[in-house]
Amino acid sequence: MSEFPAVTARWVADTLEIERPSAHRRLEALLEDGEVERGKLSPRVVIWWIPENE
C-alpha cells in the first residue's frame, strides 16, 4: 500500500513489477467495480485512490 492518498498507474506498475498498460487495465476494472476512484491532475496525469466508506 502507498503512503500517499493517491497513486498513478506508473506507481502501481513499478510497485507490482508489471507493465503500465496492465496496471491501467486493472485500475480501470477496479473503477468499474467501484473499488477505486480516478481524477486528473492534468491532461497527462491521472491519479487513483480508494474511496472512503461513508
Short mmCIF file of C-alpha atoms in Angstrom, two decimals:
data_model
loop_
_atom_site.label_atom_id
_atom_site.label_comp_id
_atom_site.label_asym_id
_atom_site.label_seq_id
_atom_site.Cartn_x
_atom_site.Cartn_y
_atom_site.Cartn_z
CA MET A 1 0.00 0.00 0.00
CA SER A 2 1.13 3.51 -0.74
CA GLU A 3 1.83 6.04 2.00
CA PHE A 4 0.12 8.62 -0.24
CA PRO A 5 -3.66 9.01 -0.54
CA ALA A 6 -3.50 8.60 -4.34
CA VAL A 7 -1.20 6.87 -6.82
CA THR A 8 -0.54 6.76 -10.55
CA ALA A 9 -0.72 3.73 -12.82
CA ARG A 10 3.08 4.04 -13.17
CA TRP A 11 3.49 3.73 -9.38
CA VAL A 12 1.24 0.64 -9.35
CA ALA A 13 3.15 -0.88 -12.26
CA ASP A 14 6.54 -0.22 -10.68
CA THR A 15 5.43 -1.48 -7.28
CA LEU A 16 3.89 -4.68 -8.65
CA GLU A 17 6.61 -5.09 -11.29
CA ILE A 18 4.13 -5.27 -14.15
CA GLU A 19 3.77 -3.28 -17.38
CA ARG A 20 1.98 0.06 -17.10
CA PRO A 21 -0.80 -0.92 -19.55
CA SER A 22 -1.57 -3.95 -17.37
CA ALA A 23 -1.74 -1.76 -14.26
CA HIS A 24 -4.00 0.69 -16.07
CA ARG A 25 -6.38 -2.07 -17.22
CA ARG A 26 -6.63 -3.42 -13.66
CA LEU A 27 -7.25 0.05 -12.26
CA GLU A 28 -9.99 0.61 -14.87
CA ALA A 29 -11.62 -2.69 -13.83
CA LEU A 30 -11.47 -1.64 -10.17
CA LEU A 31 -13.02 1.71 -11.13
CA GLU A 32 -15.92 -0.08 -12.84
CA ASP A 33 -16.42 -2.20 -9.71
CA GLY A 34 -16.44 0.91 -7.51
CA GLU A 35 -13.29 -0.15 -5.67
CA VAL A 36 -11.23 2.91 -6.66
CA GLU A 37 -11.85 6.43 -7.88
CA ARG A 38 -9.97 8.38 -10.55
CA GLY A 39 -9.09 12.01 -11.05
CA LYS A 40 -6.95 14.04 -13.44
CA LEU A 41 -4.26 16.40 -12.21
CA SER A 42 -3.51 17.42 -15.80
CA PRO A 43 -4.29 16.05 -19.27
CA ARG A 44 -1.45 13.53 -18.89
CA VAL A 45 -1.52 12.80 -15.14
CA VAL A 46 -4.26 10.55 -13.75
CA ILE A 47 -4.40 9.60 -10.09
CA TRP A 48 -6.25 6.73 -8.44
CA TRP A 49 -7.39 6.28 -4.84
CA ILE A 50 -9.52 4.06 -2.66
CA PRO A 51 -12.72 5.91 -1.71
CA GLU A 52 -13.55 6.41 1.92
CA ASN A 53 -16.60 4.48 3.08
CA GLU A 54 -19.37 6.79 4.15
#
